[in-house]
mmCIF file of N, CA and C in Angstrom:
data_model
loop_
_atom_site.group_PDB
_atom_site.id
_atom_site.type_symbol
_atom_site.label_atom_id
_atom_site.label_comp_id
_atom_site.label_asym_id
_atom_site.label_seq_id
_atom_site.Cartn_x
_atom_site.Cartn_y
_atom_site.Cartn_z
ATOM 1 N N UNK V 1 13.752 26.004 123.920
ATOM 2 C CA UNK V 1 14.829 26.338 123.462
ATOM 3 C C UNK V 1 15.441 25.718 122.354
ATOM 4 N N UNK V 2 15.797 26.288 121.124
ATOM 5 C CA UNK V 2 16.647 25.876 119.948
ATOM 6 C C UNK V 2 17.942 25.472 120.112
ATOM 7 N N UNK V 3 18.378 24.417 120.992
ATOM 8 C CA UNK V 3 19.479 23.922 121.274
ATOM 9 C C UNK V 3 20.737 23.828 119.827
ATOM 10 N N UNK V 4 20.068 24.088 118.666
ATOM 11 C CA UNK V 4 21.036 23.901 117.291
ATOM 12 C C UNK V 4 22.013 24.989 117.318
ATOM 13 N N UNK V 5 21.359 26.199 117.642
ATOM 14 C CA UNK V 5 22.253 27.431 117.624
ATOM 15 C C UNK V 5 23.429 27.550 118.889
ATOM 16 N N UNK V 6 23.147 26.800 119.933
ATOM 17 C CA UNK V 6 24.211 26.650 120.767
ATOM 18 C C UNK V 6 25.161 25.583 120.397
ATOM 19 N N UNK V 7 24.653 24.569 119.762
ATOM 20 C CA UNK V 7 25.564 23.692 119.333
ATOM 21 C C UNK V 7 26.321 23.934 118.322
ATOM 22 N N UNK V 8 25.966 24.913 117.415
ATOM 23 C CA UNK V 8 26.531 25.226 116.338
ATOM 24 C C UNK V 8 27.731 26.288 116.578
ATOM 25 N N UNK V 9 27.753 27.020 117.878
ATOM 26 C CA UNK V 9 28.705 28.013 118.366
ATOM 27 C C UNK V 9 29.790 27.128 118.967
ATOM 28 N N UNK V 10 29.464 25.763 119.112
ATOM 29 C CA UNK V 10 30.375 24.933 120.030
ATOM 30 C C UNK V 10 31.254 23.809 119.206
ATOM 31 N N UNK V 11 30.421 23.873 117.976
ATOM 32 C CA UNK V 11 30.853 22.598 117.077
ATOM 33 C C UNK V 11 32.323 22.432 116.872
ATOM 34 N N UNK V 12 33.087 23.568 116.621
ATOM 35 C CA UNK V 12 34.494 23.636 116.383
ATOM 36 C C UNK V 12 35.281 23.008 117.647
ATOM 37 N N UNK V 13 34.988 23.373 118.928
ATOM 38 C CA UNK V 13 35.641 22.645 120.060
ATOM 39 C C UNK V 13 35.171 21.222 120.560
ATOM 40 N N UNK V 14 33.795 21.045 119.997
ATOM 41 C CA UNK V 14 33.225 19.588 120.149
ATOM 42 C C UNK V 14 34.234 18.685 119.219
ATOM 43 N N UNK V 15 34.298 18.866 118.035
ATOM 44 C CA UNK V 15 34.880 18.133 117.035
ATOM 45 C C UNK V 15 36.377 18.138 117.173
ATOM 46 N N UNK V 16 37.177 19.144 117.561
ATOM 47 C CA UNK V 16 38.534 19.112 118.147
ATOM 48 C C UNK V 16 38.789 18.222 119.047
ATOM 49 N N UNK V 17 37.887 18.391 119.909
ATOM 50 C CA UNK V 17 38.092 17.340 121.424
ATOM 51 C C UNK V 17 37.894 15.648 121.113
ATOM 52 N N UNK V 18 37.193 15.674 120.343
ATOM 53 C CA UNK V 18 36.879 14.081 119.566
ATOM 54 C C UNK V 18 38.197 13.253 118.756
ATOM 55 N N UNK V 19 38.624 14.807 118.285
ATOM 56 C CA UNK V 19 39.630 14.021 117.514
ATOM 57 C C UNK V 19 41.156 14.197 118.071
ATOM 58 N N UNK V 20 41.012 14.964 119.258
ATOM 59 C CA UNK V 20 42.332 15.076 120.299
ATOM 60 C C UNK V 20 42.578 13.574 120.994
ATOM 61 N N UNK V 21 41.643 13.048 121.122
ATOM 62 C CA UNK V 21 41.650 11.781 121.398
ATOM 63 C C UNK V 21 42.041 10.617 120.740
ATOM 64 N N UNK V 22 41.799 10.730 119.536
ATOM 65 C CA UNK V 22 42.206 9.906 118.631
ATOM 66 C C UNK V 22 41.835 10.190 117.037
ATOM 67 N N UNK V 23 42.723 10.161 116.166
ATOM 68 C CA UNK V 23 42.322 10.407 114.731
ATOM 69 C C UNK V 23 40.898 9.770 114.061
ATOM 70 N N UNK V 24 40.431 10.281 113.272
ATOM 71 C CA UNK V 24 39.100 9.773 112.721
ATOM 72 C C UNK V 24 39.046 9.845 111.376
ATOM 73 N N UNK V 25 38.085 9.421 110.699
ATOM 74 C CA UNK V 25 37.477 9.612 109.262
ATOM 75 C C UNK V 25 36.212 10.176 109.401
ATOM 76 N N UNK V 26 35.532 10.918 108.749
ATOM 77 C CA UNK V 26 34.053 11.652 108.603
ATOM 78 C C UNK V 26 33.014 10.735 109.198
ATOM 79 N N UNK V 27 32.794 9.729 108.811
ATOM 80 C CA UNK V 27 31.677 8.710 109.376
ATOM 81 C C UNK V 27 32.011 8.193 110.909
ATOM 82 N N UNK V 28 33.049 8.077 111.190
ATOM 83 C CA UNK V 28 33.732 7.405 112.538
ATOM 84 C C UNK V 28 33.311 8.877 113.544
ATOM 85 N N UNK V 29 33.666 9.842 113.213
ATOM 86 C CA UNK V 29 33.822 11.138 114.025
ATOM 87 C C UNK V 29 32.317 11.311 114.206
ATOM 88 N N UNK V 30 31.353 11.167 113.241
ATOM 89 C CA UNK V 30 30.093 11.567 113.603
ATOM 90 C C UNK V 30 29.486 10.269 114.520
ATOM 91 N N UNK V 31 29.986 9.081 114.235
ATOM 92 C CA UNK V 31 29.478 8.206 115.382
ATOM 93 C C UNK V 31 30.004 8.363 116.682
ATOM 94 N N UNK V 32 31.168 8.808 116.821
ATOM 95 C CA UNK V 32 31.696 9.466 118.078
ATOM 96 C C UNK V 32 30.940 10.410 118.795
ATOM 97 N N UNK V 33 30.418 11.310 118.081
ATOM 98 C CA UNK V 33 29.816 12.320 118.544
ATOM 99 C C UNK V 33 28.418 12.061 118.909
ATOM 100 N N UNK V 34 27.811 11.120 118.363
ATOM 101 C CA UNK V 34 26.402 10.634 118.487
ATOM 102 C C UNK V 34 26.467 9.764 119.783
ATOM 103 N N UNK V 35 27.762 9.055 120.072
ATOM 104 C CA UNK V 35 27.780 8.291 121.307
ATOM 105 C C UNK V 35 27.995 9.332 122.248
ATOM 106 N N UNK V 36 28.478 10.456 122.118
ATOM 107 C CA UNK V 36 28.870 11.267 123.155
ATOM 108 C C UNK V 36 27.638 11.958 123.786
ATOM 109 N N UNK V 37 26.346 11.609 122.880
ATOM 110 C CA UNK V 37 25.286 12.464 123.153
ATOM 111 C C UNK V 37 24.508 13.395 122.080
ATOM 112 N N UNK V 38 25.622 13.749 121.335
ATOM 113 C CA UNK V 38 25.342 14.844 120.254
ATOM 114 C C UNK V 38 24.333 14.332 118.968
ATOM 115 N N UNK V 39 23.382 13.912 119.274
ATOM 116 C CA UNK V 39 22.629 13.259 118.254
ATOM 117 C C UNK V 39 22.114 14.391 117.415
ATOM 118 N N UNK V 40 21.737 15.415 117.882
ATOM 119 C CA UNK V 40 21.395 16.769 117.188
ATOM 120 C C UNK V 40 21.902 17.153 115.910
ATOM 121 N N UNK V 41 23.371 16.802 116.037
ATOM 122 C CA UNK V 41 24.233 17.345 115.019
ATOM 123 C C UNK V 41 24.051 16.784 113.570
ATOM 124 N N UNK V 42 23.894 17.698 112.553
ATOM 125 C CA UNK V 42 23.335 17.060 111.365
ATOM 126 C C UNK V 42 25.089 16.681 110.689
ATOM 127 N N UNK V 43 24.688 15.897 109.839
ATOM 128 C CA UNK V 43 26.301 15.092 109.016
ATOM 129 C C UNK V 43 26.644 16.360 108.243
ATOM 130 N N UNK V 44 25.975 16.959 107.428
ATOM 131 C CA UNK V 44 26.623 18.314 107.110
ATOM 132 C C UNK V 44 27.439 19.339 107.434
ATOM 133 N N UNK V 45 26.656 19.486 108.878
ATOM 134 C CA UNK V 45 27.516 20.635 109.551
ATOM 135 C C UNK V 45 28.875 20.140 109.971
ATOM 136 N N UNK V 46 28.831 18.766 110.432
ATOM 137 C CA UNK V 46 30.151 18.105 111.133
ATOM 138 C C UNK V 46 31.179 18.303 109.778
ATOM 139 N N UNK V 47 30.566 17.614 108.774
ATOM 140 C CA UNK V 47 31.462 17.506 107.371
ATOM 141 C C UNK V 47 32.123 19.034 106.953
ATOM 142 N N UNK V 48 31.326 20.155 107.316
ATOM 143 C CA UNK V 48 31.684 21.691 106.906
ATOM 144 C C UNK V 48 32.470 21.829 107.970
ATOM 145 N N UNK V 49 32.265 21.578 109.134
ATOM 146 C CA UNK V 49 33.246 22.132 110.202
ATOM 147 C C UNK V 49 34.689 21.025 109.911
ATOM 148 N N UNK V 50 34.583 20.044 109.671
ATOM 149 C CA UNK V 50 36.070 19.361 109.381
ATOM 150 C C UNK V 50 36.619 20.305 107.992
ATOM 151 N N UNK V 51 36.124 20.436 107.171
ATOM 152 C CA UNK V 51 36.774 21.111 106.291
ATOM 153 C C UNK V 51 37.164 22.368 106.520
ATOM 154 N N UNK V 52 36.217 23.303 107.425
ATOM 155 C CA UNK V 52 36.768 24.638 107.392
ATOM 156 C C UNK V 52 37.938 24.391 108.560
ATOM 157 N N UNK V 53 37.921 23.455 109.505
ATOM 158 C CA UNK V 53 38.906 23.391 110.797
ATOM 159 C C UNK V 53 40.286 23.047 109.783
ATOM 160 N N UNK V 54 40.278 22.261 108.830
ATOM 161 C CA UNK V 54 41.264 21.841 107.777
ATOM 162 C C UNK V 54 41.944 23.205 107.384
ATOM 163 N N UNK V 55 40.951 23.595 106.537
ATOM 164 C CA UNK V 55 41.430 25.151 105.684
ATOM 165 C C UNK V 55 42.127 26.143 106.996
ATOM 166 N N UNK V 56 41.719 26.061 108.362
ATOM 167 C CA UNK V 56 42.386 26.982 109.029
ATOM 168 C C UNK V 56 43.597 26.635 109.549
ATOM 169 N N UNK V 57 44.121 25.346 109.279
ATOM 170 C CA UNK V 57 45.196 25.039 109.977
ATOM 171 C C UNK V 57 45.235 23.994 111.156
ATOM 172 N N UNK V 58 43.904 24.019 111.378
ATOM 173 C CA UNK V 58 44.009 22.927 112.808
ATOM 174 C C UNK V 58 43.761 21.368 112.665
ATOM 175 N N UNK V 59 43.686 21.188 111.354
ATOM 176 C CA UNK V 59 43.596 19.778 111.036
ATOM 177 C C UNK V 59 44.513 19.476 109.840
ATOM 178 N N UNK V 60 44.995 18.344 110.042
ATOM 179 C CA UNK V 60 45.490 17.735 108.686
ATOM 180 C C UNK V 60 44.992 16.525 108.387
ATOM 181 N N UNK V 61 45.215 15.917 107.285
ATOM 182 C CA UNK V 61 44.404 14.653 106.814
ATOM 183 C C UNK V 61 45.565 13.989 106.120
ATOM 184 N N UNK V 62 45.269 12.501 106.007
ATOM 185 C CA UNK V 62 45.870 11.512 105.416
ATOM 186 C C UNK V 62 45.006 10.372 105.179
ATOM 187 N N UNK V 63 45.415 9.469 104.069
ATOM 188 C CA UNK V 63 44.473 8.455 103.634
ATOM 189 C C UNK V 63 44.741 7.232 103.937
ATOM 190 N N UNK V 64 44.069 6.409 104.318
ATOM 191 C CA UNK V 64 44.049 4.893 104.743
ATOM 192 C C UNK V 64 43.323 4.117 104.204
ATOM 193 N N UNK V 65 44.008 2.961 103.478
ATOM 194 C CA UNK V 65 42.968 1.763 102.768
ATOM 195 C C UNK V 65 41.909 1.337 103.736
ATOM 196 N N UNK V 66 40.916 0.989 103.129
ATOM 197 C CA UNK V 66 39.733 0.497 103.738
ATOM 198 C C UNK V 66 39.467 -0.902 103.588
ATOM 199 N N UNK V 67 39.362 -2.112 104.383
ATOM 200 C CA UNK V 67 39.244 -3.293 103.825
ATOM 201 C C UNK V 67 37.683 -3.468 103.300
ATOM 202 N N UNK V 68 36.697 -2.455 103.590
ATOM 203 C CA UNK V 68 35.225 -2.431 103.299
ATOM 204 C C UNK V 68 35.223 -1.186 102.457
ATOM 205 N N UNK V 69 35.536 -1.146 101.041
ATOM 206 C CA UNK V 69 35.088 0.056 100.202
ATOM 207 C C UNK V 69 36.172 0.864 100.058
ATOM 208 N N UNK V 70 36.004 2.109 99.685
ATOM 209 C CA UNK V 70 37.402 3.143 99.138
ATOM 210 C C UNK V 70 38.037 3.388 100.315
ATOM 211 N N UNK V 71 39.221 4.198 99.806
ATOM 212 C CA UNK V 71 40.085 4.665 100.926
ATOM 213 C C UNK V 71 39.359 5.528 101.831
ATOM 214 N N UNK V 72 39.999 5.881 103.237
ATOM 215 C CA UNK V 72 39.116 6.690 103.849
ATOM 216 C C UNK V 72 40.204 7.979 104.196
ATOM 217 N N UNK V 73 39.861 8.865 104.260
ATOM 218 C CA UNK V 73 40.530 10.247 104.518
ATOM 219 C C UNK V 73 40.418 10.477 106.191
ATOM 220 N N UNK V 74 41.329 10.431 106.690
ATOM 221 C CA UNK V 74 41.563 10.388 108.315
ATOM 222 C C UNK V 74 42.125 11.894 108.552
ATOM 223 N N UNK V 75 41.213 12.662 109.807
ATOM 224 C CA UNK V 75 41.730 13.983 110.125
ATOM 225 C C UNK V 75 42.604 13.473 111.728
ATOM 226 N N UNK V 76 43.458 14.545 111.622
ATOM 227 C CA UNK V 76 44.184 14.612 112.861
ATOM 228 C C UNK V 76 44.435 15.978 113.462
ATOM 229 N N UNK V 77 44.510 16.423 114.851
ATOM 230 C CA UNK V 77 45.003 17.742 115.191
ATOM 231 C C UNK V 77 46.262 18.148 114.755
ATOM 232 N N UNK V 78 46.661 19.494 114.344
ATOM 233 C CA UNK V 78 47.897 19.942 114.129
ATOM 234 C C UNK V 78 48.304 20.807 115.443
ATOM 235 N N UNK V 79 49.544 21.234 115.673
ATOM 236 C CA UNK V 79 49.894 21.542 116.777
ATOM 237 C C UNK V 79 49.012 23.008 116.959
ATOM 238 N N UNK V 80 48.841 23.919 115.977
ATOM 239 C CA UNK V 80 48.011 25.052 115.990
ATOM 240 C C UNK V 80 46.546 24.776 116.537
ATOM 241 N N UNK V 81 45.983 23.443 115.890
ATOM 242 C CA UNK V 81 44.754 22.991 116.356
ATOM 243 C C UNK V 81 44.578 22.619 117.913
ATOM 244 N N UNK V 82 45.589 22.138 118.364
ATOM 245 C CA UNK V 82 45.859 21.498 119.862
ATOM 246 C C UNK V 82 45.956 22.926 120.387
ATOM 247 N N UNK V 83 46.652 23.953 120.103
ATOM 248 C CA UNK V 83 46.555 25.273 121.050
ATOM 249 C C UNK V 83 45.460 25.968 120.910
ATOM 250 N N UNK V 84 44.425 26.030 119.597
ATOM 251 C CA UNK V 84 43.209 26.492 119.345
ATOM 252 C C UNK V 84 42.225 25.837 120.485
ATOM 253 N N UNK V 85 42.323 24.562 120.646
ATOM 254 C CA UNK V 85 41.356 23.640 121.458
ATOM 255 C C UNK V 85 41.776 24.003 122.708
ATOM 256 N N UNK V 86 42.937 24.383 123.271
ATOM 257 C CA UNK V 86 43.346 24.927 124.675
ATOM 258 C C UNK V 86 42.621 25.897 124.762
ATOM 259 N N UNK V 87 43.036 26.965 124.005
ATOM 260 C CA UNK V 87 42.209 28.122 124.381
ATOM 261 C C UNK V 87 40.825 28.295 124.086
ATOM 262 N N UNK V 88 40.316 27.422 123.436
ATOM 263 C CA UNK V 88 38.700 27.431 123.322
ATOM 264 C C UNK V 88 38.290 26.885 124.718
ATOM 265 N N UNK V 89 38.983 25.646 125.242
ATOM 266 C CA UNK V 89 38.786 25.247 126.344
ATOM 267 C C UNK V 89 38.586 26.130 127.530
ATOM 268 N N UNK V 90 39.561 26.716 127.678
ATOM 269 C CA UNK V 90 39.654 27.907 128.446
ATOM 270 C C UNK V 90 38.615 28.888 128.628
ATOM 271 N N UNK V 91 38.212 29.331 127.376
ATOM 272 C CA UNK V 91 37.055 30.315 127.494
ATOM 273 C C UNK V 91 35.769 29.578 127.779
ATOM 274 N N UNK V 92 35.755 28.229 127.440
ATOM 275 C CA UNK V 92 34.675 27.817 127.683
ATOM 276 C C UNK V 92 34.229 27.434 129.356
ATOM 277 N N UNK V 93 35.336 27.185 129.786
ATOM 278 C CA UNK V 93 35.463 26.934 131.410
ATOM 279 C C UNK V 93 35.078 28.338 132.036
ATOM 280 N N UNK V 94 35.581 29.607 131.670
ATOM 281 C CA UNK V 94 35.417 30.566 132.127
ATOM 282 C C UNK V 94 34.062 31.216 131.922
ATOM 283 N N UNK V 95 33.318 31.066 130.731
ATOM 284 C CA UNK V 95 31.937 31.158 130.409
ATOM 285 C C UNK V 95 31.034 30.305 131.289
ATOM 286 N N UNK V 96 31.347 28.992 131.194
ATOM 287 C CA UNK V 96 30.725 28.061 131.908
ATOM 288 C C UNK V 96 30.559 28.295 133.399
ATOM 289 N N UNK V 97 31.697 28.770 134.074
ATOM 290 C CA UNK V 97 31.563 28.874 135.639
ATOM 291 C C UNK V 97 30.640 30.410 135.741
ATOM 292 N N UNK V 98 31.050 31.273 135.070
ATOM 293 C CA UNK V 98 30.138 32.507 135.185
ATOM 294 C C UNK V 98 28.591 32.215 134.908
ATOM 295 N N UNK V 99 28.102 31.286 133.975
ATOM 296 C CA UNK V 99 26.651 30.944 133.856
ATOM 297 C C UNK V 99 26.318 30.194 134.999
ATOM 298 N N UNK V 100 27.022 29.557 135.323
ATOM 299 C CA UNK V 100 26.648 28.344 136.506
ATOM 300 C C UNK V 100 26.420 29.397 137.633
ATOM 301 N N UNK V 101 27.282 30.483 138.116
ATOM 302 C CA UNK V 101 27.203 31.287 139.070
ATOM 303 C C UNK V 101 25.733 32.155 138.701
ATOM 304 N N UNK V 102 25.700 32.592 137.831
ATOM 305 C CA UNK V 102 24.218 33.085 137.646
ATOM 306 C C UNK V 102 23.081 32.209 137.855
ATOM 307 N N UNK V 103 23.117 30.883 137.349
ATOM 308 C CA UNK V 103 22.083 30.238 137.852
ATOM 309 C C UNK V 103 22.103 29.579 139.275
ATOM 310 N N UNK V 104 22.964 29.707 139.748
ATOM 311 C CA UNK V 104 22.934 29.362 141.299
ATOM 312 C C UNK V 104 22.557 30.319 142.378
ATOM 313 N N UNK V 105 22.404 31.573 141.778
ATOM 314 C CA UNK V 105 21.970 32.752 142.691
ATOM 315 C C UNK V 105 20.301 32.558 142.882
ATOM 316 N N UNK V 106 19.947 32.699 144.231
ATOM 317 C CA UNK V 106 18.425 32.345 144.269
ATOM 318 C C UNK V 106 17.713 33.453 143.826
ATOM 319 N N UNK V 107 16.630 33.132 143.028
ATOM 320 C CA UNK V 107 15.766 34.294 142.348
ATOM 321 C C UNK V 107 14.719 34.983 143.696
ATOM 322 N N UNK V 108 14.458 36.281 143.374
ATOM 323 C CA UNK V 108 13.358 36.766 144.238
ATOM 324 C C UNK V 108 12.026 36.235 143.953
ATOM 325 N N UNK V 109 11.362 36.117 144.984
ATOM 326 C CA UNK V 109 9.898 35.864 144.424
ATOM 327 C C UNK V 109 9.256 34.662 145.420
#
């Protein structure tokens, strides 16, 4: 199965969850996602998701100086972003429970 389509549908909630714990800049966010096991996520997908979530009002940005290179743009959750994440989590838990129940039913044969 091509997991990339499944991940694409979940990317908003994945990125928001990572930022709920701590603000971060693009490369750092990518590293956190990969540390969480999301090695399949492409850089362009994550950066595109950050821009889209920012335009939707779910993220805000601020710039911090860096000791090694140019200033970094940090992303943080806004209150609408926190609300969206809560709703997305509820939806995920609902769908996930239904899927578990489908897969836990013994098959005939």
